[in-house]
Amino acid sequence: MGIRGLMSFVEDHSNEFFTDLKLRDTKIVIDGYALFHRLSFNSNLELRYGGDYDSFADIVQNFFESLFACNICPYVVLDGGCDISDKKLTTLKDRAREKIQMAHSLSVGGSGYVCPLLIREVFIQVLIKLQVCFVQCFSEADRDIMTLANHWNCPVLSSDSDFCIFDLKTGFCPLNSFQWRNINTIKGTQNYIPAKCFSLDAFCHHFSNMNKALLPLFAVLCGNDHINLPIMETFLSKARLPLGATSSKGRRHHRILGLLNWLSHFANPTEALDNVLKYLPKKDRENVKELLCGSMEEYQQSRVKLQDFFQCGTYACPDALNLGLPEWVLVALAKGQLSPFISDALVLRRTILHTQVENMQQPNAHRISQPIRQIIYGLLLNASPHLDKTSRNALPPQPLAFSEMERINKNIKTSIIDAVELAKDHSDLSKLTELSLRRRQMLLLETLKVKQTILEPIPASLKLPVAVSCYWLQHTETKTKLHHLQSLLLAMLVGPLTAIINSPGKEELQEDGAKMLYAEFQRVKVQTRLGTRLDLDTAHIFCQWQSCLQMGMYLNQLLSTPLPEPDLTRPSAFNTLNEDIWRHTKYGGTLYISRLYSGSLVHGLCQQLLASTSVESLLSMCPEAKQLYEHLFNATRSYAPTEIFLPKGKSNSKKKRQKKQNTSCSKNRGRTTAHTKCWYKGNNRFGLLMVENLEEHSEASDLE
């Protein structure tokens, strides 16, 4: 983020550049991107297993509760899609490569920081539940954050060193010195959070009272996310920058110190820029000047007035309005109801597929969800005629083409993907919300290759995850085994268990059974975190499932949620705020909250099921959980390949028989059913609840 090395440089001079704050009774503008990364990476969360989203949700809630306790009113501002100019593309590619290396390190037992795939969605869901005001900008949020904070005369909370350059009236509080876990009290009544605030005045005073207006030039000369010109090395090598005091942090700190000392000799940016250009070849000066001036503009006030959004619900971004996008799309983007992924696809016809902790020797986990993305691209094809000029810079002039930046082995590559051409009434984005609920739902389920009747017994809030799981099971390249499916479905029970435990009027026996099963799940989760080695093939399979869920959610959002949005957070974290939720004791209501995925739990359950535990023995203590599990399993099993129900070794032998013998499909299926049924009666590892329906599954396959 921002100017590399600058944050550590100013922190080395903490006593000179920072003042101590006792933060309370104030508004604060929060850089949402910086916050959820900070909370994800600095809270001892497990990152190898694809995301312990329940634990992350608890941490986010605790953070905001600390603010509320000190009468601090937070306003969270999130980055949107990539800038229309695409000037950060090089930086984005560099970061994507870094993320691949860190993901690989984590996958083989090393260290690294890779955000779980759905962390942003979880963060937004927590904000909504806690009623924290937030906005999603159309592109990068830094200038909008600065402008809003100055309008309200309140501090900014971030970890982005760009905020050391912005002229903020009330200052910038770095996240790493914001002690939200350590609330103090004044006179026993007034709570406050100890923090440090960067003083731009003190910073400039330290460098011979340099003009603040010179700092944007310093940022672009030093190299930031927007500009990193190789030709500037010519200037830096010839200028003989004064270093002042010796720095122990290497070349980057030497450069920062030298540039600041050199710039402090000039009265204003124009004079300083003219002196920079003197060191460059004459043929390059005009072009470099234009690039530098354009980049310096990024530190000026924004034309977007976020206060209008927070006070009136009006979001007006000139760049977005100039594109002629449908009004409902702009509103949904600002409210976080559409992902920046949609914005990138719309504006640039290019998307970024984020790497997970997966098997780097296999094709990236997002390949399985490509057909869903092709439908998304098809819906976005004819959004606005104004987009043609913008998007054509990103890929060749092909009418259906979108580009995807994805992992190939341990590097990145841009692949060209064709959108699916849809029926005429689906191809006008401005009228997409006018389609009936039934037609939007049909398009979603047809994309996921799932029949609506399968989902009828499923609780409303689990319909989309179950439909996505059916889609995932139909792709043989996932190499899904029975214990993978069972582990996912078992993990979906944690939300209902919490609902049972917190619901008044439940019989003591039911509540005790739910508590016992919940405690067992927590034990499995903790045990997994204590050093279980990551099974890379299992990790890759669950990464594929998360990719399917992510793209299924994005398509569902684009279609204005024909299926309820799945809740990715932990129910118990919010029962003090939403007590009415727990009055719903059955699972079909719209108030039902589910927690879909906890990586440590799902991986731990896989290990248990492979070792000795059976689904039947786990669920025997809680009949209600068993009943829901049966509904989930019965819906998904009809889309799973028959082979996953065979004992180990049987599946391979069946495939060999099919290659050697040209027997009829019906005989083979009958043989499979007989073998499997016999095996289940003698082995309870995977639970007897599947036996009664297996023969029906084989007959249904014959009919198909």
PDB file of C-alpha atoms in Angstrom, residues 19 24 57 63 75 177 289 297 314 339 379 395 501 507 511 573 595 614 654 702:
ATOM      1  CA  THR A  19       1.450  12.656  19.015  1.00  0.00           C
ATOM      2  CA  ARG A  24     -13.138   9.116  22.266  1.00  0.00           C
ATOM      3  CA  ALA A  57     -16.291 -12.228  12.402  1.00  0.00           C
ATOM      4  CA  PHE A  63     -13.127  -4.147  17.204  1.00  0.00           C
ATOM      5  CA  TYR A  75     -17.546   5.371   8.953  1.00  0.00           C
ATOM      6  CA  SER A 177      -0.524   1.731  17.089  1.00  0.00           C
ATOM      7  CA  LYS A 289       6.520  15.826 -16.571  1.00  0.00           C
ATOM      8  CA  GLU A 297      -3.134  14.887  -8.760  1.00  0.00           C
ATOM      9  CA  THR A 314     -26.701   9.736  -2.552  1.00  0.00           C
ATOM     10  CA  SER A 339     -18.601  -6.809  -5.711  1.00  0.00           C
ATOM     11  CA  LEU A 379     -25.089 -10.333 -18.398  1.00  0.00           C
ATOM     12  CA  LEU A 395      -7.958  -6.940 -24.526  1.00  0.00           C
ATOM     13  CA  ILE A 501     -28.842 -23.466  21.993  1.00  0.00           C
ATOM     14  CA  GLU A 507     -36.546 -28.926  25.785  1.00  0.00           C
ATOM     15  CA  GLU A 511     -30.496 -28.144  24.055  1.00  0.00           C
ATOM     16  CA  ALA A 573     -21.392 -13.412  17.722  1.00  0.00           C
ATOM     17  CA  ARG A 595     -22.266 -20.126   9.259  1.00  0.00           C
ATOM     18  CA  SER A 614     -18.884 -41.762  11.527  1.00  0.00           C
ATOM     19  CA  LYS A 654     -15.080 -50.459 -11.281  1.00  0.00           C
ATOM     20  CA  ASP A 702     -30.836 -45.223 -14.976  1.00  0.00           C
TER      21      ASP A 702
END
